[in-house]
Coordinates of C-alpha atoms in Angstrom, one line a residue:
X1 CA -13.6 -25.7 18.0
X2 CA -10.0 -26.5 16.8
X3 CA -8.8 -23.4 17.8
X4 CA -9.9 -24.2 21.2
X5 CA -8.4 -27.3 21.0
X6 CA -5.4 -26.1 19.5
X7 CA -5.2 -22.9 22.3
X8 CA -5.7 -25.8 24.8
X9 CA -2.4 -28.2 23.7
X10 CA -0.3 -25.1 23.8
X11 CA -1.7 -24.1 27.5
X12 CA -0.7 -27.8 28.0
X13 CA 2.0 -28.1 27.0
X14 CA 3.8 -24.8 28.7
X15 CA 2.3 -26.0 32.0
X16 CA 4.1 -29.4 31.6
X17 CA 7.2 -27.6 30.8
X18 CA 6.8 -24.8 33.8
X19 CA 4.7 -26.4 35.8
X20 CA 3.0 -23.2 36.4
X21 CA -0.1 -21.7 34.5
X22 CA 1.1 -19.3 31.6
X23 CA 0.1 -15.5 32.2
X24 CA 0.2 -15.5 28.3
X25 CA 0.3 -17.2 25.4
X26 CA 2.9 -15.9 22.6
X27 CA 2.6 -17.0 18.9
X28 CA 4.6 -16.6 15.9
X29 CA 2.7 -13.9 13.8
X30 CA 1.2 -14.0 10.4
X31 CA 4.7 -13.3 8.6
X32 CA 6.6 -16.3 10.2
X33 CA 6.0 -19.9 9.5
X34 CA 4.2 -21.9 12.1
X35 CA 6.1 -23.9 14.4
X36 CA 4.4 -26.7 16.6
X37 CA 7.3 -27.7 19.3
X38 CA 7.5 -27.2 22.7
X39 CA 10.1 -25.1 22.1
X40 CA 7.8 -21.9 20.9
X41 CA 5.6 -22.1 23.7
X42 CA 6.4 -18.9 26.2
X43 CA 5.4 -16.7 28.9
X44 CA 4.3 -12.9 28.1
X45 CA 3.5 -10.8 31.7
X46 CA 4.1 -7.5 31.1
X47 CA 5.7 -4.6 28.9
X48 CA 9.1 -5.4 29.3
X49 CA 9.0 -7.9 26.2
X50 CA 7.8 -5.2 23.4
X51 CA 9.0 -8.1 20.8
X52 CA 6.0 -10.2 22.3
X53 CA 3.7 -7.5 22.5
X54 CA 4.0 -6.8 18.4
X55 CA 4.1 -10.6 17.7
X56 CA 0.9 -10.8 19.9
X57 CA -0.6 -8.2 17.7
X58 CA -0.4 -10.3 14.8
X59 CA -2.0 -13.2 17.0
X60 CA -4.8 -11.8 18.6
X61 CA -6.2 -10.1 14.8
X62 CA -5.8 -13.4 13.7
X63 CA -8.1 -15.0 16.3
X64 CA -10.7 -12.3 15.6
X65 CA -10.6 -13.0 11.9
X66 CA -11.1 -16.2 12.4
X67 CA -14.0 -16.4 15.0
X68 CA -16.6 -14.0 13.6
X69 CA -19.7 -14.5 15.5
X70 CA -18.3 -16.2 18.6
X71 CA -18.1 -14.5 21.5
X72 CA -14.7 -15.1 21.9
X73 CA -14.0 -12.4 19.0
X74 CA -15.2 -9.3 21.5
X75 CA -12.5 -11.3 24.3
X76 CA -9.7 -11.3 21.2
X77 CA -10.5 -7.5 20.1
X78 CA -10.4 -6.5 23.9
X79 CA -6.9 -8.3 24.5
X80 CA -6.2 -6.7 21.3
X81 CA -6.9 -3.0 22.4
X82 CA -4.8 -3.8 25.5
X83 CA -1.7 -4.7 23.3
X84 CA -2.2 -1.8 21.7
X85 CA -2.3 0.2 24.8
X86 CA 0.8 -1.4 26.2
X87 CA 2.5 -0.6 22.9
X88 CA 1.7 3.5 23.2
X89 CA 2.9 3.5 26.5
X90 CA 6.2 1.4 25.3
X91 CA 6.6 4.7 22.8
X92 CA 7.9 6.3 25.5
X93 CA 10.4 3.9 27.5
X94 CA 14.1 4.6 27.9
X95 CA 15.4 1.8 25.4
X96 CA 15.6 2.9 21.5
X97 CA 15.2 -0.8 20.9
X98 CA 12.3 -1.3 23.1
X99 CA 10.9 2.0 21.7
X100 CA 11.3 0.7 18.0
X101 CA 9.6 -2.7 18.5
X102 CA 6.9 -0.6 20.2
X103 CA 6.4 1.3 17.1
X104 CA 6.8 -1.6 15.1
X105 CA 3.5 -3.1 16.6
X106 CA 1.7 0.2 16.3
X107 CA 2.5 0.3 12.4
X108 CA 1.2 -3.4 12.8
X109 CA -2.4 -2.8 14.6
X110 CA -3.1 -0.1 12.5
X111 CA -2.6 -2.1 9.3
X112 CA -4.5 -5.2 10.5
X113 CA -7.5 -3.4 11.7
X114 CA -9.8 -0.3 11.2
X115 CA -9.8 1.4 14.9
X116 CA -11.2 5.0 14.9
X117 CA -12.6 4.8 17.9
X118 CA -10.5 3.7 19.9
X119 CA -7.6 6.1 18.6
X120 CA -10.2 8.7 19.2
X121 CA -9.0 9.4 23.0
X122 CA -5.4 8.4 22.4
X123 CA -4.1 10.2 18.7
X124 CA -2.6 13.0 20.9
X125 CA -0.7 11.0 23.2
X126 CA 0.6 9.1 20.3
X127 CA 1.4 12.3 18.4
X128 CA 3.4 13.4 21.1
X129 CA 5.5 10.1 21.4
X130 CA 6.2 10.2 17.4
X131 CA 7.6 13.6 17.7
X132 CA 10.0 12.7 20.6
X133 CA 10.9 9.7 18.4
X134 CA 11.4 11.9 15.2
X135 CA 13.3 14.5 17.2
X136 CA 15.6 12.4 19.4
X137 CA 15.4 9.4 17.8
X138 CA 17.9 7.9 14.9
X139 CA 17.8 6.0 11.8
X140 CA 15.5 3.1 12.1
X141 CA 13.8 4.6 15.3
X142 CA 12.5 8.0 12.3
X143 CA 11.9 5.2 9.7
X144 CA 9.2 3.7 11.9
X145 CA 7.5 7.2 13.2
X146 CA 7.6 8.3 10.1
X147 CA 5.7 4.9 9.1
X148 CA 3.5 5.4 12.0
X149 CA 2.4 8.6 11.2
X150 CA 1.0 7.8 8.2
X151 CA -0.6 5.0 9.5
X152 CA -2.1 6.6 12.3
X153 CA -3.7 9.8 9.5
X154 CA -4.8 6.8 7.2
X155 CA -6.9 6.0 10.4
X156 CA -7.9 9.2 11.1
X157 CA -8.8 10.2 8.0
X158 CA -9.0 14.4 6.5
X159 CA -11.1 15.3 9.4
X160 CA -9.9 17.9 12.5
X161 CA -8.3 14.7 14.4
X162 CA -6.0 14.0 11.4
X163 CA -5.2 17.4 10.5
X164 CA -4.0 18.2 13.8
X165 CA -1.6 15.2 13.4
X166 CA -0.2 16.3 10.1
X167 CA 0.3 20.3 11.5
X168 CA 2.1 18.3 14.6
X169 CA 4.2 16.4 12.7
X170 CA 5.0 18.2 9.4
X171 CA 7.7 20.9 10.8
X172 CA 9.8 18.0 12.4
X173 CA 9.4 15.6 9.3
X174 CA 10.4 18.0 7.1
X175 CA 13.1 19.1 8.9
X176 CA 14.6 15.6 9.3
X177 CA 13.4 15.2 5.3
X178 CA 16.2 18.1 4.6
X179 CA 18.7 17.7 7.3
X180 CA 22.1 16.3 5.1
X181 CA 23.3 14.6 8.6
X182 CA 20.3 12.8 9.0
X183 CA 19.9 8.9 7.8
X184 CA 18.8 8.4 3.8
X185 CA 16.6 6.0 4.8
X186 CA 14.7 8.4 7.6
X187 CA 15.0 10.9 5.0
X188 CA 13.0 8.7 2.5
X189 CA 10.4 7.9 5.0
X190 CA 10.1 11.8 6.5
X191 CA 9.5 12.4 2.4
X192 CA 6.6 9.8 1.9
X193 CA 5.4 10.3 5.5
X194 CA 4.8 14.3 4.4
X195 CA 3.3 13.5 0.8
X196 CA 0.7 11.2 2.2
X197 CA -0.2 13.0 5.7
X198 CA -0.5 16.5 2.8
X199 CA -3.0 13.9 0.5
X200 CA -5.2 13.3 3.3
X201 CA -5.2 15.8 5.6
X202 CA -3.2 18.6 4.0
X203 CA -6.4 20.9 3.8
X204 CA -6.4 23.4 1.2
X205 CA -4.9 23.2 -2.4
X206 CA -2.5 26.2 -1.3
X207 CA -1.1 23.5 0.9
X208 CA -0.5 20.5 -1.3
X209 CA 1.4 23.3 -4.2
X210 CA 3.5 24.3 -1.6
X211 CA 4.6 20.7 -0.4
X212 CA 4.8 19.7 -4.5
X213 CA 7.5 22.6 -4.3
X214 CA 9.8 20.9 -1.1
X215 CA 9.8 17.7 -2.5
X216 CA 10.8 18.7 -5.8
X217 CA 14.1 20.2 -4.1
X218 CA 14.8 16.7 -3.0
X219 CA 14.4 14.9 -6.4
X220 CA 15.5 17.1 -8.8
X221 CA 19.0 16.8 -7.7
X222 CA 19.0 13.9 -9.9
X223 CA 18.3 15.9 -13.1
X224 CA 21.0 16.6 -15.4
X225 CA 24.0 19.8 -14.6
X226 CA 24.2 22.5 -16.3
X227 CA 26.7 20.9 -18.4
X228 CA 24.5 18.1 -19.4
X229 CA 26.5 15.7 -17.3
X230 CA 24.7 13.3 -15.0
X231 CA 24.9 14.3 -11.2
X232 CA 26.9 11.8 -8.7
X233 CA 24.0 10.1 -6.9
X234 CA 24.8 7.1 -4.0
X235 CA 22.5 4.2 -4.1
X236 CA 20.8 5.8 -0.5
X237 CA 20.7 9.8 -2.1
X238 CA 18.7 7.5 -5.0
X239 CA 16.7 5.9 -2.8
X240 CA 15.8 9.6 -1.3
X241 CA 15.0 11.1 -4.6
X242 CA 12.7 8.0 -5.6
X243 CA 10.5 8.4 -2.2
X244 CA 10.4 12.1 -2.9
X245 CA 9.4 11.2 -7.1
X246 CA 6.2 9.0 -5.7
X247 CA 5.5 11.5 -2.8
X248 CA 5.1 14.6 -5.8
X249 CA 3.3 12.0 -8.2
X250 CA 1.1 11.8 -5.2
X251 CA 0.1 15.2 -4.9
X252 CA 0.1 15.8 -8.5
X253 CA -2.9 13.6 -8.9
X254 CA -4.9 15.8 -6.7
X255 CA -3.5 19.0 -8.1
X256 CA -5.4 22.3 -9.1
X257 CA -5.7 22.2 -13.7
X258 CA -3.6 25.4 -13.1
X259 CA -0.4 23.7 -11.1
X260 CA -0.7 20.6 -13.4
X261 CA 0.0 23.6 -16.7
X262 CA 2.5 24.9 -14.3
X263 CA 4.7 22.0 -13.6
X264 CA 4.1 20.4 -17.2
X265 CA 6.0 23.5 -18.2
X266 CA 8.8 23.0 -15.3
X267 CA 9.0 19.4 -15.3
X268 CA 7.9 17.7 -18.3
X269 CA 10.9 18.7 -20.0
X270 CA 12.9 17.3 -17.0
X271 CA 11.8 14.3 -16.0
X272 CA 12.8 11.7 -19.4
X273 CA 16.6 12.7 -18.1
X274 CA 15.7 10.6 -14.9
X275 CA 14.9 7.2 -17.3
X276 CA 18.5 7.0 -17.8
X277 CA 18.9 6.4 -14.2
X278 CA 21.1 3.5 -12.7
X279 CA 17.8 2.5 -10.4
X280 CA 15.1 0.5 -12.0
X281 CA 12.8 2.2 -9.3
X282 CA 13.2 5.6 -9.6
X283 CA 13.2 4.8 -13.8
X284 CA 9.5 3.6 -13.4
X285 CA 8.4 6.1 -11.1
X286 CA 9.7 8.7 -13.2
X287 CA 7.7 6.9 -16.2
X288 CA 4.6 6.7 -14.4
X289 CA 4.8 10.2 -13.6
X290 CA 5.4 11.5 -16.9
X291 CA 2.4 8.9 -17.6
X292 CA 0.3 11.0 -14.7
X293 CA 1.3 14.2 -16.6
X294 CA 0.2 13.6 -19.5
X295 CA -3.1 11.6 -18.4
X296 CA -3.9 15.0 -16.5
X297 CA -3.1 17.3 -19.8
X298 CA -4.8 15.1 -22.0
X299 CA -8.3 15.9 -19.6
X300 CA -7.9 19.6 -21.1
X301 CA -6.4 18.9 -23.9
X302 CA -7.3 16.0 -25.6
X303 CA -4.3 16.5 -28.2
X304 CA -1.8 17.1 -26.2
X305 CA 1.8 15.5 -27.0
X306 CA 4.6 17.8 -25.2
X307 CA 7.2 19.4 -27.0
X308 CA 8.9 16.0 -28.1
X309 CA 6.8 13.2 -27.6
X310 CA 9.2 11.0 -30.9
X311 CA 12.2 11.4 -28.7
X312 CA 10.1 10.2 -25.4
X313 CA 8.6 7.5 -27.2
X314 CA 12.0 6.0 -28.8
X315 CA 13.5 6.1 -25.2
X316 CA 10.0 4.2 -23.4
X317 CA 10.7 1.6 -26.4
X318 CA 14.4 1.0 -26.0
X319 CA 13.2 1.1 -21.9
X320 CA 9.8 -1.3 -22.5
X321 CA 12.2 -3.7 -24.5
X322 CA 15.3 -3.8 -22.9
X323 CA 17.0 -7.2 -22.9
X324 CA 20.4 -5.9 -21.2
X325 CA 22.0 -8.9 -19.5
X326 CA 24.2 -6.5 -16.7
X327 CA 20.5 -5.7 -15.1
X328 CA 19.1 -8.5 -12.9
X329 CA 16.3 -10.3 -14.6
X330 CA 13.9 -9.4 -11.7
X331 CA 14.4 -5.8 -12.8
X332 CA 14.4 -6.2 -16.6
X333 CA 10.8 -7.9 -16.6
X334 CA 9.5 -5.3 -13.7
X335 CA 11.0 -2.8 -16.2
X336 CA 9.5 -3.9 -19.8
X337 CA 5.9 -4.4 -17.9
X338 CA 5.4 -1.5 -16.4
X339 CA 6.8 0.3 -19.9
X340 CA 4.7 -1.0 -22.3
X341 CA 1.9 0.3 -19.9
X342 CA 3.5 3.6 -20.1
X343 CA 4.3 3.3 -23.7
X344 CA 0.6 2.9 -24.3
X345 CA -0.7 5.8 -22.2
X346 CA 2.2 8.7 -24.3
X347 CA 1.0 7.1 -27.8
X348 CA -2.5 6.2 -28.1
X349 CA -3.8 7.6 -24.7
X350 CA -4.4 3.7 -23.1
X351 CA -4.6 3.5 -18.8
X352 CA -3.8 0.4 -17.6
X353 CA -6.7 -1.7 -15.8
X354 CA -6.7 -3.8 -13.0
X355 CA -9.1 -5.5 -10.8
X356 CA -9.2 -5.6 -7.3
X357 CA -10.7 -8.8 -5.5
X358 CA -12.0 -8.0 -1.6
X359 CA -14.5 -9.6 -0.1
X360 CA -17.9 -9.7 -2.2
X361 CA -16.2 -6.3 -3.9
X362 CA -14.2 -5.5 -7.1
X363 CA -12.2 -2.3 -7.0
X364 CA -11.8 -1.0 -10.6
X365 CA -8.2 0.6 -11.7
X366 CA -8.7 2.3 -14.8
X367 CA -6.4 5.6 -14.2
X368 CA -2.4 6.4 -13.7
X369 CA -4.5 8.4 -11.2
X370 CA -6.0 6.1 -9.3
X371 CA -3.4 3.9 -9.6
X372 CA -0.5 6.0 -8.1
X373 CA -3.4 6.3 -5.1
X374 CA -3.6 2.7 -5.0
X375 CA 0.1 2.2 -4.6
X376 CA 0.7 4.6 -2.1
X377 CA -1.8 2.9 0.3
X378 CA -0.7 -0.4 0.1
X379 CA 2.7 1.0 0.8
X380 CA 1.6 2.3 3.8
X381 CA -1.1 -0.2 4.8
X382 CA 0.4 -3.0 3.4
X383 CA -1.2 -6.5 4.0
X384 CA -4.1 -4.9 5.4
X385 CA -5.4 -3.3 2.4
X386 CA -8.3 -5.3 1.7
X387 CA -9.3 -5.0 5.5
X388 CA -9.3 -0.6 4.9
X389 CA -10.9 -1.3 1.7
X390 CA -13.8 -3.2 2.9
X391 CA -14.3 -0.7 6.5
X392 CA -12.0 2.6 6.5
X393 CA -14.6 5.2 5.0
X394 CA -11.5 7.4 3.8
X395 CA -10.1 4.7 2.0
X396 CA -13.4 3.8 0.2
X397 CA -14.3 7.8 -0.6
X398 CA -10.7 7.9 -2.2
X399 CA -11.5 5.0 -4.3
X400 CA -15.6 5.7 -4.7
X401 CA -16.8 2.7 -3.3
X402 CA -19.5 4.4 -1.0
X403 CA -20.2 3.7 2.5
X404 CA -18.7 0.4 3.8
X405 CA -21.1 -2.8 3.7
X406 CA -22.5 -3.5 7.3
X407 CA -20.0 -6.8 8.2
X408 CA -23.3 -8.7 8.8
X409 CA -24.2 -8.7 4.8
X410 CA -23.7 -12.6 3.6
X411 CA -21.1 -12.9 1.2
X412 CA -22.4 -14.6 -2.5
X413 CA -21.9 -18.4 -2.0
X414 CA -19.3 -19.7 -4.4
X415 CA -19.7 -22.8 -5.7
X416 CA -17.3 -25.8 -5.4
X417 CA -14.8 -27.0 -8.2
X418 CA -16.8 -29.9 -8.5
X419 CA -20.4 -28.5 -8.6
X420 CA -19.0 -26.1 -11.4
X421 CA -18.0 -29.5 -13.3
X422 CA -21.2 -31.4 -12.5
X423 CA -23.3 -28.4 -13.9
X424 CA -21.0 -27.8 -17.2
X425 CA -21.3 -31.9 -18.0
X426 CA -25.2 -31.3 -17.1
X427 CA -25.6 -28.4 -19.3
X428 CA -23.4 -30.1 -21.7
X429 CA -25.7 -33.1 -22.1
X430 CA -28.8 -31.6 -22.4
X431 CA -27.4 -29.3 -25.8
X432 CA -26.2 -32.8 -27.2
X433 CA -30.0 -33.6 -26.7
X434 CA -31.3 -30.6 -28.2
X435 CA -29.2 -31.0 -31.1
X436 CA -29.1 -34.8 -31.4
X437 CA -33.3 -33.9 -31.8
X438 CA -32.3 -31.3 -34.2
X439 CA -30.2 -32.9 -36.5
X440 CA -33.0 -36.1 -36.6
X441 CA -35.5 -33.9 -37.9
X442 CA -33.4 -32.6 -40.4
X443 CA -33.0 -36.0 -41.4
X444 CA -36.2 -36.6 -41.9
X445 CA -36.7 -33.5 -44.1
X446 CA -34.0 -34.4 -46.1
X447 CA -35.4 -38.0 -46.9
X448 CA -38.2 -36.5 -48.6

């Protein structure tokens, strides 16, 4: 009802201004802060604003979320689907701006909602338009194709329609991922974009060895010359190598027993020289993945330790203790935390465990495993994870949670902060009773 009402002012208030009805309503989305003046209140007819369409994205998920039950949440979904639409066919407009603010609400609708269906007609038409945008586009324009991409396989999932998205799209990601003319930053995304389209829909083992093998030609161009010297790396190339780090890491965790011996013999050696990096980023995500390694070793060999697990663990100490006042404080507590959780895994065999609030569910992370999985889709989904958790079946078979729980199912009731109080001063009364009668007994006993 005060939606309605609130819908109602902002109709209101546009016609006062225009004095014309509104073919649209545009309102800031669910990253901006609210603001309430006239002054927001505009007019959105037609394609030629792809800013309003991806801010309307935002909008009309947020209506739906907020009206379950109510009739108007099919009207919201349907004027959802027709944003959508109008942002697929924006894919393909002359303007690289208008084309990346298009893509920009496509990466948007797929994180706020769970839409197989409806991508069930269109993937192909959007597969083509993210290889024109990969191909001719630059920069920022690959970033968000790239970003799309892996959005659009999440949705899909590892069946025929996402597969036949990743064999599209693979050949012109990686060759953007290894073209040296081509932007760091599109290179970083063509890298994650390829590890996490191979995770889902890569197919075969014989596929995911082979892409563990390209990305390691990006990263390892951070390891240590010949000479022992440490390579020249710009803060962009870094940037590269790290995407290309979580991408393997990735694909590690899914790995055949006989490619994890193989690349503990290649890398494991390796992969301590990148802790001494100038990045706080790529240092943790080369921790983590020596933390993966040896997790995965450990399952066939219960005493594994490496070749030199002392000199590993004095550098992970120095690393989960570092007080260094030349690194940003931000960094030096996201450093020592995620450390001492590596520390723990190289010296007594510890994972680190989390919980997972989302709707009446608890998703348990008790793995480097599951957690590198984890990571990697709220990278891609982002704010939307708990809305993929609760109703994209891929999602929930990668984490075990089984089939999704029909949306009619009543949540638990919580109880309010002050019924919780009322019932611990209750249940606290009644013990003083029972041991008030207690103790008077006792007293009695004794007087004899």
């Amino acid at each position: 009802m005060m939606l309605g009402q609130l819908l109602f002012e902002l109709f209101s208030c546009k016609d006062a201004m225009n004095g014309s009805k509104p073919d649209g309503l545009r309102l800031p989305n669910d990253r901006e802060d609210t603001d309430h003046s006239a002054d927001n209140c505009s007019v959105v007819s037609n394609i030629s604003d792809a800013t309003s369409i991806y801010d309307d994205i935002g909008v009309q998920t947020a209506i739906a979320e907020q009206q379950d039950g109510d009739d108007t949440t099919t009207v919201a979904f349907d004027d959802f689907e027709e944003k959508v639409k109008d942002c697929i066919d924006g894919c393909t407009q002359k303007s690289a701006g208008g084309r990346q603010n298009c893509l920009k609400g496509l990466v948007t609708a797929f994180s706020k909602r769970y839409v197989f269906d409806f991508l069930l007609d269109r993937y192909v038409t959007i597969t083509d338009s993210l290889e024109r945008c990969l191909k001719k586009g630059k920069g920022e324009e690959q970033v968000l194709a790239a970003k799309c991409a892996m959005s659009l396989v999440i949705q899909l999932g590892p069946g025929a329609e996402g597969n036949e998205v990743y064999r599209s799209i693979k050949p012109i990601m990686q060759t953007v991922m290894l073209d040296r003319s081509a932007s760091s930053k599109a290179r970083a995304a063509c890298a994650e974009g390829m590890a996490v389209c191979c995770f889902i829909a890569g197919g075969d083992l014989e596929e995911v060895v082979t892409m563990l093998s390209t990305l390691e030609t990006i990263f390892s161009a951070s390891y240590l010359k010949g000479d022992k010297s440490p390579p020249t790396v710009t803060p962009e190339m870094t940037q590269l190598h790290f995407a290309a780090l979580n991408g393997w890491s990735l694909l590690l965790s899914i790995s055949p027993p006989s490619a994890v011996d193989t690349l503990l013999y290649s890398h494991l050696p390796k992969l301590p020289q990148l802790l001494e990096s100038a990045d706080v980023d790529l240092r943790i995500a080369a921790g983590e993945a020596i933390a993966l390694m040896y997790e995965l070793a450990r399952e066939q060999d219960e005493e594994f330790e490496g070749d030199d697990i002392d000199n590993l663990c004095t550098i992970l100490k120095r690393l989960a203790t570092d007080s260094n006042k030349y690194r940003a404080k931000k960094d030096r507590r996201q450093q020592r935390s995620s450390f001492r959780d590596i520390l723990k895994t190289i010296e007594i065999g510890e994972s680190p465990e989390l919980s997972i609030k989302f709707g009446p569910e608890v998703l348990i992370i008790d793995s480097w495993v599951r957690k590198r999985q984890y990571d990697m889709m709220c990278n891609c989904i982002g704010a939307g994870i708990n809305v993929h958790l609760q109703e994209n079946e891929l999602v929930r078979d990668i984490f075990e949670l089984g089939a999704p729980i029909p949306v009619g199912t009543a949540k638990p009731i919580k109880s309010s902060k002050h019924e919780r109080h009322q019932y611990n001063l209750a249940c606290f009364k009644a013990r003083t009773k029972a041991m008030s009668k207690v103790r008077d007994k006792r007293m009695v006993q004794a007087s004899y």
